[in-house]
Short mmCIF file of C-alpha atoms in Angstrom, two decimals:
data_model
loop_
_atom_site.label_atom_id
_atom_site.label_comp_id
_atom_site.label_asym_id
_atom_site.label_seq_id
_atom_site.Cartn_x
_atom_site.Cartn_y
_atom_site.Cartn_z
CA UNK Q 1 46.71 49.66 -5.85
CA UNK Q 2 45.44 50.21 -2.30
CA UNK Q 3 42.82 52.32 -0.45
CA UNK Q 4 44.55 53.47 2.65
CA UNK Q 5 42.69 55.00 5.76
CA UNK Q 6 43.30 58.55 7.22
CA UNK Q 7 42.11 60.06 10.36
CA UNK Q 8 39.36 62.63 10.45
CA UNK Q 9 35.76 62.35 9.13
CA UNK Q 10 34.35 63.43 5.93
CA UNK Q 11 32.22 66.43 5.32
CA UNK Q 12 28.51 64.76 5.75
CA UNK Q 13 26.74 67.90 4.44
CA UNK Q 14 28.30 68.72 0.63
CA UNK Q 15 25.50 68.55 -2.17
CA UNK Q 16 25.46 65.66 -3.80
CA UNK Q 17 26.23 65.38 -7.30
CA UNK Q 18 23.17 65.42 -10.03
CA UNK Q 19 22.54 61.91 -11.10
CA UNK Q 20 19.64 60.30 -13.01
CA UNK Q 21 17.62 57.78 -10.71
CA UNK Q 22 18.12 54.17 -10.53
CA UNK Q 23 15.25 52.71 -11.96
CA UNK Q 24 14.16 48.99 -11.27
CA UNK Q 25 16.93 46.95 -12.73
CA UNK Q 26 15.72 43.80 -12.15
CA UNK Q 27 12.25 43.08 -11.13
CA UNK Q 28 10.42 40.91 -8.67
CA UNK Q 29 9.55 37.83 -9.92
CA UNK Q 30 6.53 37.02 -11.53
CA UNK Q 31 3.63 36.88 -9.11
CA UNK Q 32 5.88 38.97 -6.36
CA UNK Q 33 4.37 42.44 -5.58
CA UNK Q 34 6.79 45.56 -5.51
CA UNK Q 35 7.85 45.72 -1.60
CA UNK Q 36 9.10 49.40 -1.98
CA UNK Q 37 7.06 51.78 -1.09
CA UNK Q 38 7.44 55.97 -0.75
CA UNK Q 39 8.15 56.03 2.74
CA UNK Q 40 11.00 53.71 2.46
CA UNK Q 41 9.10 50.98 4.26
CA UNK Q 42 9.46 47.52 2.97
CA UNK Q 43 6.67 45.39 2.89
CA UNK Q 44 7.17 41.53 4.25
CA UNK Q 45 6.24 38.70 1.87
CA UNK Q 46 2.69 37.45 2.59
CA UNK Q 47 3.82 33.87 4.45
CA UNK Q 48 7.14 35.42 6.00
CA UNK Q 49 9.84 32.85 6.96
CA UNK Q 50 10.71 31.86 10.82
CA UNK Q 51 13.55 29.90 11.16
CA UNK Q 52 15.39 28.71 13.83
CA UNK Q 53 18.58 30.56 14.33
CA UNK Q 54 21.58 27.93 13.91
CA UNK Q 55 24.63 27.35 16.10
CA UNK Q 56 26.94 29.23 14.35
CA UNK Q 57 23.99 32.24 14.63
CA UNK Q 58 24.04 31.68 18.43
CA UNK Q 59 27.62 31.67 18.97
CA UNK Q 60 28.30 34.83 17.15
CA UNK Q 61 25.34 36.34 18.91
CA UNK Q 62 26.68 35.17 22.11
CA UNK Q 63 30.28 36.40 20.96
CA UNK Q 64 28.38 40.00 20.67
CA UNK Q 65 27.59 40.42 24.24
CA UNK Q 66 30.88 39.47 25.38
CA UNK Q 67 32.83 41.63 23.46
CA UNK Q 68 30.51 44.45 22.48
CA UNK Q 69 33.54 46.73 22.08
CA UNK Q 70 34.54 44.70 19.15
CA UNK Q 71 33.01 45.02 15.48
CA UNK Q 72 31.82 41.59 14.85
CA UNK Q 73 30.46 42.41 11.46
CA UNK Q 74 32.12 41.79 7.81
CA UNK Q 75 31.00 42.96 4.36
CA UNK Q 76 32.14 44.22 1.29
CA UNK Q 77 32.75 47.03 -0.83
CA UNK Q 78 31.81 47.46 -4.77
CA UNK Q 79 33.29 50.04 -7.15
CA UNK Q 80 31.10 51.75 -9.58
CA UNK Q 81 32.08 53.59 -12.70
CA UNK Q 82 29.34 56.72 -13.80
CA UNK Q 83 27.94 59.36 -11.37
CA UNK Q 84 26.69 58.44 -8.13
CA UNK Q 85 22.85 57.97 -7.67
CA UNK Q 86 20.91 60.25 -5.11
CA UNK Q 87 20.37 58.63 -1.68
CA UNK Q 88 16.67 58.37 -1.85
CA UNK Q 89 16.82 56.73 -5.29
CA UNK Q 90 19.45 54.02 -3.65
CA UNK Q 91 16.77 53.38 -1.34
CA UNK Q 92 14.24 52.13 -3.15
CA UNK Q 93 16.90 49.91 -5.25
CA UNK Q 94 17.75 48.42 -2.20
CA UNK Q 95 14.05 48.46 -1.07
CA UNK Q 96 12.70 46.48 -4.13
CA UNK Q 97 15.33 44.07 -4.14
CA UNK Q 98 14.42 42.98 -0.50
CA UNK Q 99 11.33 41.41 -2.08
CA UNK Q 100 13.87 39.11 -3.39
CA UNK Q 101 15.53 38.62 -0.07
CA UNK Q 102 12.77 38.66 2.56
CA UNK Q 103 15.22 37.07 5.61
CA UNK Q 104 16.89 40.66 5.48
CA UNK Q 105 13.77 41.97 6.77
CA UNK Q 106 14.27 39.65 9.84
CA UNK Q 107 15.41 40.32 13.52
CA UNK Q 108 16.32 37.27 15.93
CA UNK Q 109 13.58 37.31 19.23
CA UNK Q 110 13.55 34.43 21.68
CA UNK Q 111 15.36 33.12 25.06
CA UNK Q 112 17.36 29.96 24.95
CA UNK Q 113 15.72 28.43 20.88
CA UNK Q 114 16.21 31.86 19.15
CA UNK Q 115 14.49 32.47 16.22
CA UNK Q 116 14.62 34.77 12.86
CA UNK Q 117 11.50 36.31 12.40
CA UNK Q 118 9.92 39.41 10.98
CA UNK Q 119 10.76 42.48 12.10
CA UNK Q 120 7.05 44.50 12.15
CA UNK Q 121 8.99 47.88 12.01
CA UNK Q 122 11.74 46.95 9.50
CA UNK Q 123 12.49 50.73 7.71
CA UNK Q 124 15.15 50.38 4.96
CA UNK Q 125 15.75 54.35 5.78
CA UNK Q 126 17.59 53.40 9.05
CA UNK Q 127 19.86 50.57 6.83
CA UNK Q 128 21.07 52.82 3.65
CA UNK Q 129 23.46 55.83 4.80
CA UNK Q 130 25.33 58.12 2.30
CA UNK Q 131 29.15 59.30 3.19
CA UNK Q 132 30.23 62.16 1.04
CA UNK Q 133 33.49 62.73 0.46
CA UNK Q 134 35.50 66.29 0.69
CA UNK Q 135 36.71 66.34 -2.84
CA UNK Q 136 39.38 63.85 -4.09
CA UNK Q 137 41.38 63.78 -1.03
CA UNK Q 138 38.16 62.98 1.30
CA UNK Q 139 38.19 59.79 -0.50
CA UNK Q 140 40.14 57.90 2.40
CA UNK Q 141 38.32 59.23 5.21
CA UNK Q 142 35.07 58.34 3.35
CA UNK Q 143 35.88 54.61 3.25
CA UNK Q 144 37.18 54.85 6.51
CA UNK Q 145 33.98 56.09 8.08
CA UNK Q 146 31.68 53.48 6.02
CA UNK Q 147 33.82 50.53 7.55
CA UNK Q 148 33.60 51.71 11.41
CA UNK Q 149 30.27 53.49 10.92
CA UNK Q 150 27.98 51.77 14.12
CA UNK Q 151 24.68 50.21 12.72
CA UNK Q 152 21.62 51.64 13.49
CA UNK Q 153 20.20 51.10 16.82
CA UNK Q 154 17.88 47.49 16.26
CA UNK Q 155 19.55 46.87 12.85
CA UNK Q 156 21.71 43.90 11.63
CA UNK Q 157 22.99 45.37 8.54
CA UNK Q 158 23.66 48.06 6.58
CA UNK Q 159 24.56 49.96 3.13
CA UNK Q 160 26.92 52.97 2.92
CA UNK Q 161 26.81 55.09 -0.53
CA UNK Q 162 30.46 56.37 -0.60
CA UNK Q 163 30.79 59.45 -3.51
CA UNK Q 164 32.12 62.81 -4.01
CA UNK Q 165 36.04 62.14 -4.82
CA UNK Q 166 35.51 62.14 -8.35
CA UNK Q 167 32.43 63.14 -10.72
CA UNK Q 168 31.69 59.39 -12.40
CA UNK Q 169 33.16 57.08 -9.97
CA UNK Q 170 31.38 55.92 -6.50
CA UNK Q 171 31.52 52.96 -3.91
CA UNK Q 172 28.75 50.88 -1.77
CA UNK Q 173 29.75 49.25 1.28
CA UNK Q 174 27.73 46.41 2.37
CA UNK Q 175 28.04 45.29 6.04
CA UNK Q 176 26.53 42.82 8.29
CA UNK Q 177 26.27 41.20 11.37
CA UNK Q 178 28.26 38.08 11.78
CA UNK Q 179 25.55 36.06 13.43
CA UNK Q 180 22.77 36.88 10.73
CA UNK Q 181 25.06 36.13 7.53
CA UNK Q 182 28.42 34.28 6.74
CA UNK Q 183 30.66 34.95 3.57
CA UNK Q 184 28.75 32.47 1.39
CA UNK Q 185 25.43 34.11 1.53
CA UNK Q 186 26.81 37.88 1.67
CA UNK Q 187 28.01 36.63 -1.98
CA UNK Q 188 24.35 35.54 -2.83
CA UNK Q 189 22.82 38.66 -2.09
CA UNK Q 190 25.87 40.35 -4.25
CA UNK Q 191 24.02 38.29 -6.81
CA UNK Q 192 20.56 39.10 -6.08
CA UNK Q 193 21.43 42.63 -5.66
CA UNK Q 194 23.95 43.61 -8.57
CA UNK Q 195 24.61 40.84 -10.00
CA UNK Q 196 23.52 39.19 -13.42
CA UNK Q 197 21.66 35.79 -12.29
CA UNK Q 198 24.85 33.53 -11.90
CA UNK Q 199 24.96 30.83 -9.65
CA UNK Q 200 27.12 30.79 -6.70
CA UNK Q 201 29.76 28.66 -8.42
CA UNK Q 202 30.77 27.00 -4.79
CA UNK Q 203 31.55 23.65 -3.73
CA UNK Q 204 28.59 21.71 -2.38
CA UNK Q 205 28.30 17.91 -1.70
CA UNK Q 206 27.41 16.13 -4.75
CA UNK Q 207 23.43 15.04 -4.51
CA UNK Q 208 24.62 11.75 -6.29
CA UNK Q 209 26.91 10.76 -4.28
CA UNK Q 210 25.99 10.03 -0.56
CA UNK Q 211 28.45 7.58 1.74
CA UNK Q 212 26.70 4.92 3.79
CA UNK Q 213 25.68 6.80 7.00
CA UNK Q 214 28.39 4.76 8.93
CA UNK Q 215 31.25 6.45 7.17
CA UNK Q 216 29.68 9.29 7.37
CA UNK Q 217 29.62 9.27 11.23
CA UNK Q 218 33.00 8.52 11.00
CA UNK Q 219 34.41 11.14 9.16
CA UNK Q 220 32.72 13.62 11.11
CA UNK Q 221 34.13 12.72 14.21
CA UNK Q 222 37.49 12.31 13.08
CA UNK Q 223 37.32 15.84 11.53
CA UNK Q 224 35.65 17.29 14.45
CA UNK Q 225 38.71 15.83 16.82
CA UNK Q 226 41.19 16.51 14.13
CA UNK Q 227 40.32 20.27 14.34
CA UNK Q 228 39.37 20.21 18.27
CA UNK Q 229 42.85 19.36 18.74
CA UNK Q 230 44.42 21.72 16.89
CA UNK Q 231 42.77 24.34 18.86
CA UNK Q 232 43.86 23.72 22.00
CA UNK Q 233 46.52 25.94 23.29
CA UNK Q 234 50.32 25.22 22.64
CA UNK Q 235 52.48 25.53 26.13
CA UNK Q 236 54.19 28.46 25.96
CA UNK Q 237 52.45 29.82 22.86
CA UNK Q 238 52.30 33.53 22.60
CA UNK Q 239 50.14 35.74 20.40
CA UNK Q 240 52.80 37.14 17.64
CA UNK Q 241 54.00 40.64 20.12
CA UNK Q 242 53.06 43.67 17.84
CA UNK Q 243 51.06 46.54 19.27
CA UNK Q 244 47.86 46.87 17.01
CA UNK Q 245 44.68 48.07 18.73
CA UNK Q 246 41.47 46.76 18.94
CA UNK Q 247 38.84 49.38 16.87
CA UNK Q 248 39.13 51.33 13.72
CA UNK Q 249 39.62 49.14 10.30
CA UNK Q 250 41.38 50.16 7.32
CA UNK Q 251 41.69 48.39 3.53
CA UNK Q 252 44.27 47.90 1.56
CA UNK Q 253 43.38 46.23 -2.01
CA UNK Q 254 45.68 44.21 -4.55
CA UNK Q 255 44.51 42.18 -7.94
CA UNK Q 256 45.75 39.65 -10.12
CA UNK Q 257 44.02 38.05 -13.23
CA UNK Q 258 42.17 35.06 -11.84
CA UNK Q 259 43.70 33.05 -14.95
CA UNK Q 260 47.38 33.90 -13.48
CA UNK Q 261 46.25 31.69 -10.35
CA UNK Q 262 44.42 29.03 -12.54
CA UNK Q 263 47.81 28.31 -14.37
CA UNK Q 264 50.02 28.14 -11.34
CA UNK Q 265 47.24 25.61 -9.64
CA UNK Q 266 46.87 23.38 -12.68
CA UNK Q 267 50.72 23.27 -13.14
CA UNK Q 268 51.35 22.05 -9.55
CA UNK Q 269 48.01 20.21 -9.11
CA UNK Q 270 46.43 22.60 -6.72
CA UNK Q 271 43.47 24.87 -7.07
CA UNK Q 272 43.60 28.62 -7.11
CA UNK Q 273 42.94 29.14 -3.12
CA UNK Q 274 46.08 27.03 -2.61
CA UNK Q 275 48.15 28.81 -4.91
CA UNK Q 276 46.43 32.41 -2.99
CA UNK Q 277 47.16 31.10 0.19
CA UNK Q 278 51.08 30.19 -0.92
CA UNK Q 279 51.30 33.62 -2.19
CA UNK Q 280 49.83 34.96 1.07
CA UNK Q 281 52.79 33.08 2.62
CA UNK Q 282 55.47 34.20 1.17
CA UNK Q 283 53.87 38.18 1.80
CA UNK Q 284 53.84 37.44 5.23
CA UNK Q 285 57.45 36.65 4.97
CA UNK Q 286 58.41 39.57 3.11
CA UNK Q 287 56.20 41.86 5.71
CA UNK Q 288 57.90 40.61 8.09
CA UNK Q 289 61.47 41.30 7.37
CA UNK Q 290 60.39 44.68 6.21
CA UNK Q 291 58.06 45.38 9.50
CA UNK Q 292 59.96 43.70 11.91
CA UNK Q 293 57.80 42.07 13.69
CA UNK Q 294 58.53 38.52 13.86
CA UNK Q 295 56.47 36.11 12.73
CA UNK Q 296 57.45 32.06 14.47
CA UNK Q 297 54.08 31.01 13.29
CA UNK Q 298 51.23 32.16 11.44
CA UNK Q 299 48.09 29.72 11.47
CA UNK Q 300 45.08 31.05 9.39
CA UNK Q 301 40.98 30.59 10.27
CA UNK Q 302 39.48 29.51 6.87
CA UNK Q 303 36.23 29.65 6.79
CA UNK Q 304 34.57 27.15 4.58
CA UNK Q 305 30.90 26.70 3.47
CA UNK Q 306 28.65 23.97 4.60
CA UNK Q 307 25.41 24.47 2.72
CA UNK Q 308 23.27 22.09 1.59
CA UNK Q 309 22.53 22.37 -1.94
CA UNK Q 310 19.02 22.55 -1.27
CA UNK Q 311 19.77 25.04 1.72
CA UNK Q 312 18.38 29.16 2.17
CA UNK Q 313 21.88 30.46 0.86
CA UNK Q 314 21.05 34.44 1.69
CA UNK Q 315 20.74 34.57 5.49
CA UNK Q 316 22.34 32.67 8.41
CA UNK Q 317 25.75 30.71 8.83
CA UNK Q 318 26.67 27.46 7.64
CA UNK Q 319 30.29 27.54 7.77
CA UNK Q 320 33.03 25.65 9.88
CA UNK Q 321 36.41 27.46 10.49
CA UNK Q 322 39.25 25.61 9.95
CA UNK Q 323 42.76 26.11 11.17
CA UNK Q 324 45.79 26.00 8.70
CA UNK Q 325 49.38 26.93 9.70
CA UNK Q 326 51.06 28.69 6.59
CA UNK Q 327 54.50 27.75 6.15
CA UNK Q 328 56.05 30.88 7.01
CA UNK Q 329 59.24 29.04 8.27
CA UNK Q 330 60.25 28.14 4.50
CA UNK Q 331 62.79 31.42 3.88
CA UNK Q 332 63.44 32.89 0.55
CA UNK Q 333 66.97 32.64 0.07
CA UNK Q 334 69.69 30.21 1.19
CA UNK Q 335 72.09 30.29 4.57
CA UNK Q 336 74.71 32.57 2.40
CA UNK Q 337 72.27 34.57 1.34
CA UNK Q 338 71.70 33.50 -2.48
CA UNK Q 339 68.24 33.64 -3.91
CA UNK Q 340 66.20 30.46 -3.35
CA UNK Q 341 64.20 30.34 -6.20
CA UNK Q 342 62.31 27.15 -5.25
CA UNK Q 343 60.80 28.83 -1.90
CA UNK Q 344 57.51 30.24 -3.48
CA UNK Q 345 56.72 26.45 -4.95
CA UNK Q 346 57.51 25.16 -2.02
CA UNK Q 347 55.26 26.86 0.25
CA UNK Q 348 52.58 26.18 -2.36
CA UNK Q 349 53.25 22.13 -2.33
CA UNK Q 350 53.35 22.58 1.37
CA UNK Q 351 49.75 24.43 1.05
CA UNK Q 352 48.67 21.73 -1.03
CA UNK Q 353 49.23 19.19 1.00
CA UNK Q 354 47.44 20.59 4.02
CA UNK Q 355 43.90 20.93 1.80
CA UNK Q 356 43.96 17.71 -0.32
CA UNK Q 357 41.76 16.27 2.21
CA UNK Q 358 39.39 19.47 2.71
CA UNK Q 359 39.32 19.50 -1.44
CA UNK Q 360 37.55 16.23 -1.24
CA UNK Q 361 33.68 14.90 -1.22
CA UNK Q 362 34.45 12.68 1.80
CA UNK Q 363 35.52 15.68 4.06
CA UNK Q 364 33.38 18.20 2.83
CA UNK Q 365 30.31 16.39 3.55
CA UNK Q 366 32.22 15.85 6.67
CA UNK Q 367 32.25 19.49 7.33
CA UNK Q 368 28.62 19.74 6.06
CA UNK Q 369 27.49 16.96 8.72
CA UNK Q 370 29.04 18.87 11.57
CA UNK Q 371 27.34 22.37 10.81
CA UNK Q 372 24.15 20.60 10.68
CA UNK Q 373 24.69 18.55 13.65
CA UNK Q 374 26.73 20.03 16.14
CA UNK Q 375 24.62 21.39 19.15
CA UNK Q 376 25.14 24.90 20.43
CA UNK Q 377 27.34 24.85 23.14
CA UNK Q 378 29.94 22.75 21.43
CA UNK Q 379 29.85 25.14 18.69
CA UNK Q 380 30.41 28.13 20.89
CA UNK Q 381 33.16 26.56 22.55
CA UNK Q 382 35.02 25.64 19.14
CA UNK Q 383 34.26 29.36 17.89
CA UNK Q 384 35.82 30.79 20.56
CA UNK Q 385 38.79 28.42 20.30
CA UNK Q 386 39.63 28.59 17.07
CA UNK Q 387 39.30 32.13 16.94
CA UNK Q 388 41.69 33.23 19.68
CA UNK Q 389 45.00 34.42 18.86
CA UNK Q 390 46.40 32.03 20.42
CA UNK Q 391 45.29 29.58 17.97
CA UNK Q 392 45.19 31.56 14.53
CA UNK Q 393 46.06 35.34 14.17
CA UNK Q 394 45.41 35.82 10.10
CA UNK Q 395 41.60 35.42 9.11
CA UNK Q 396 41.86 34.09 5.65
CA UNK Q 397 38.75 33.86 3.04
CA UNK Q 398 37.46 34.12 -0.41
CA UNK Q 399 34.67 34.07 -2.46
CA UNK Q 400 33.29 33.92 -6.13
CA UNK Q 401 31.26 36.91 -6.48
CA UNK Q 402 30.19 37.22 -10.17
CA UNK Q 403 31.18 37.93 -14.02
CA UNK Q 404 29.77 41.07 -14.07
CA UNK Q 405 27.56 43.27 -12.09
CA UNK Q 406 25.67 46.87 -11.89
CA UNK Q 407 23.60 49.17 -10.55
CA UNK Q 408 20.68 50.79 -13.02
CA UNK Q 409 23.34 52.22 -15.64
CA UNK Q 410 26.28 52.17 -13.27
CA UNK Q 411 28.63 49.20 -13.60
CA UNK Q 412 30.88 47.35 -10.72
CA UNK Q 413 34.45 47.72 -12.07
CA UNK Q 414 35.98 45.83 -8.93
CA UNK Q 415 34.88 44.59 -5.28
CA UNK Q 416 37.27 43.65 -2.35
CA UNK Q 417 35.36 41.63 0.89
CA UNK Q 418 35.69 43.07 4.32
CA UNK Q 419 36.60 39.74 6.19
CA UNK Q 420 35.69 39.53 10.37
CA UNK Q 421 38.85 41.30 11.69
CA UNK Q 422 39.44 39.19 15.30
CA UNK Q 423 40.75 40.86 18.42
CA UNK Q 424 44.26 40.43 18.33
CA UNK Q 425 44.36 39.09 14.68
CA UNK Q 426 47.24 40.74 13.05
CA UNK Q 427 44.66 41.31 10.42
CA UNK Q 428 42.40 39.74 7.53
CA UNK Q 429 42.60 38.94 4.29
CA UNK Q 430 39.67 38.10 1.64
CA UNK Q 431 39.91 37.09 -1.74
CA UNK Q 432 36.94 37.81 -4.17
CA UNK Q 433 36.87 36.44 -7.88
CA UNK Q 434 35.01 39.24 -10.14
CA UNK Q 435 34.70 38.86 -13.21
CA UNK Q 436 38.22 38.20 -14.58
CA UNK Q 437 40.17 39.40 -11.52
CA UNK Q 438 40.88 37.80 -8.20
CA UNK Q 439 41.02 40.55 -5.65
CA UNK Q 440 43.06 40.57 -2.33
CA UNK Q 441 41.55 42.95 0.27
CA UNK Q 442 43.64 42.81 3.74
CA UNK Q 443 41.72 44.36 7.01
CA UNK Q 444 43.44 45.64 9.48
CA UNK Q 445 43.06 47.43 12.79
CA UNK Q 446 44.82 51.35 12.86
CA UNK Q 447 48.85 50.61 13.43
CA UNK Q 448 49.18 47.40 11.77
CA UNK Q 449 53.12 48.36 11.12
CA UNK Q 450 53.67 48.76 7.06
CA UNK Q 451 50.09 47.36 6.42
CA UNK Q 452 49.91 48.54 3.41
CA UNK Q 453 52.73 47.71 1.84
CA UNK Q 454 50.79 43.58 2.25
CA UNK Q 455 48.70 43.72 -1.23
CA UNK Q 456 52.07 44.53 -2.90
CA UNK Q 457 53.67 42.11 -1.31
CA UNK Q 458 51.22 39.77 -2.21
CA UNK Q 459 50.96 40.58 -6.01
CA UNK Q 460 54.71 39.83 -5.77
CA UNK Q 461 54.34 36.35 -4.27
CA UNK Q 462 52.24 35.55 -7.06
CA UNK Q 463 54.55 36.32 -9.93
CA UNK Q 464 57.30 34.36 -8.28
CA UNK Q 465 55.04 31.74 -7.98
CA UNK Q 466 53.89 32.59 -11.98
CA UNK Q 467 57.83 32.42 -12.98
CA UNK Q 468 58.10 29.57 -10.40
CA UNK Q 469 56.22 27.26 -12.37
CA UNK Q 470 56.05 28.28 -15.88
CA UNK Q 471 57.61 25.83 -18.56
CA UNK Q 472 61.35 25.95 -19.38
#
């Protein structure tokens, strides 16, 4: 299945469908006043949090005002079943849940130490939009403008109701600034927002088990050089030639069970992002012969978290990117053209081998040492590295989001994450697990040749994987 992007905009003036209110669904906390209010002001917690903004913050940030033609925002998108709530009634949802998230009421002030700290006119009017569509062929364009909609002027975020293609189906699109929130804590305020109270399910360092601060030096280093190196630019490496132009996004979505990948990882030894990122592979192959464009090398950014467990998991970033070349080289059939039916497992032992060491304790504390640690400017500089095409062109991430989730009566029947989408990325690909579905979503600028025939491709990887490695 896919939701494609069309040019034109939506009709912003069609009535919106009756629809009972959202009431409360889940409460402040004991203690914790109501921070709605009628205007659609939101009230700041009593002791309001300042934090210093981290280096990841700052190099996004400083990202921004280089490129300020580029969106440097990600997000996601939730699918509701039942009729779409009235606009004013999604802003107080999203207004009493802020209570719960107070750093969303924040804006970054300061010179050279920024800092987040309350915003004294923070209006949740100017951060929840509705897009209505033109009956059930506006649905495209509505998506399309909720993804390249600009923020409001002084805002970091922002929420986009999405409704009119059908009478008891409706979207929200949640976006966000790069430098306020990464992947990891967009998922937490899934949670806090519409979820049902789960935790966040992802890999932290074990409290238990801390290395002797020697070792601990050590690794970080030789991570930190082990990555620095692979950053720096190849002689006579070229960005993959294929003309797809910086500005307008579009989303194509794919889905699998999430127990499919579980029993391809356990047969091989791997873990379900290895067995996504083999199947991502052997798309990329596929696309290719079908697109045309070729493809000598594809090396993906993966984005992994570094939170502490003790750590604010709703605002900021804590995460190092990572390079990872995908083993695109490994072709599906043999010199005379016969099926090679071996490929798929292949790429995925090849996968495998290039995150045993990232799967571990050692290197993810590691990777948790240098987000803590590394100064500014460094940080930048690596950024901006390992971001350029030259380095990576595929943005590759994924996240648990939650068993279940809703909104007052309304229930989330599937989700797909907006990844960054990088100037002159051929384009990005998340992965969310929802309840018992792992999602694909692939981003991708306007003109990305047969884009959307990637989710399919994908879905296809993984059942050759699936065959691949079930029992004879």
């Amino acid at each position: 299945m896919s939701d494609s992007d069309q040019s034109g905009s939506p009709a912003q003036s069609a009535p919106t469908p009756t629809a009972p209110s959202i009431p409360p669904a889940r409460p402040a906390p004991s203690g914790q006043p109501d921070h709605s209010s009628e205007s659609g002001r939101t009230e700041r917690p009593a002791s309001p949090p300042h934090r210093p903004a981290h280096s990841v913050d700052r190099a996004f940030l400083n990202l921004e005002r280089r490129r300020p033609d580029v969106h440097w925002d990600a997000g996601g998108v939730a699918y509701f079943s039942g009729p779409p709530p009235a606009l004013a009634d999604l802003r107080a949802y999203v207004g009493h849940g802020l209570g719960k998230l107070p750093l969303l009421t924040s804006r970054i002030e300061g010179g050279r130490r920024p800092r987040w700290q309350p915003d004294a006119g923070f209006d949740v009017d100017l951060h929840v939009h509705e897009v209505v569509a033109d009956g059930p062929a506006g649905w495209d364009r509505a998506l399309h403008t909720a993804l390249n909609a600009p923020f409001a002027d002084g805002t970091y975020w922002g929420v986009w109701l999405i409704h009119g293609h059908a009478p008891d189906a409706y979207a929200v699109c949640y976006r966000f600034r790069h430098a306020c929130q990464d992947g990891s804590a967009a998922a937490m305020t899934f949670r806090a927002m519409l979820g049902e109270g789960e935790p966040s399910a992802r890999p932290v360092p074990d409290r238990r088990r801390r290395a002797a601060m020697p070792r601990r030096v050590a690794s970080a280093v030789g991570l930190a050089v082990k990555f620095v190196a692979r950053t720096l630019v190849v002689r006579g490496h070229r960005p993959v030639a294929v003309s797809v132009p910086a500005g307008e996004r579009q989303l194509w979505r794919g889905r699998v069970p999430v127990d499919t990948l579980r029993r391809i990882g356990e047969a091989r030894g791997g873990s379900v992002h290895d067995v996504h990122l083999a199947a991502l592979t052997g798309a990329l192959r596929a696309w290719s012969q079908r697109s045309g464009v070729p493809l000598p090398r594809v090396t993906a950014v993966l984005p992994v978290d570094a939170r502490r467990p003790d750590e604010e998991q709703t605002w900021g970033n804590r995460c190092f990117a990572l390079p990872l070349e995908l083993p695109v080289r490994i072709a599906s059939s043999h010199q005379d053209g016969t099926p090679d039916h071996d490929a798929a497992l292949r790429r995925l032992d090849h996968v495998m081998t290039a995150t045993r060491k990232l799967r571990g304790d050692v290197w993810r504390q590691a990777i948790g040492d240098l987000v803590r640690f590394m100064p500014a400017r460094p940080t930048e500089w690596y950024m901006r590295r390992v971001l350029s095409p030259r380095v990576t062109n595929v943005m590759a991430t994924s996240m648990p989001l939650a068993d279940k989730g809703s909104l007052g009566e309304s229930q989330v029947t599937g989700t797909a994450l907006l990844p960054l989408l990088v100037p002159g990325h051929l384009f990005a690909v998340g992965l969310s697990f929802f309840g018992q579905w792992a999602e694909v979503s692939m981003v991708a600028h306007r003109g990305l040749p047969l884009g959307e025939l990637l989710p399919e491709l994908w879905e296809q990887a993984v059942k050759e994987l699936e065959d691949g490695s079930a029992p004879e």
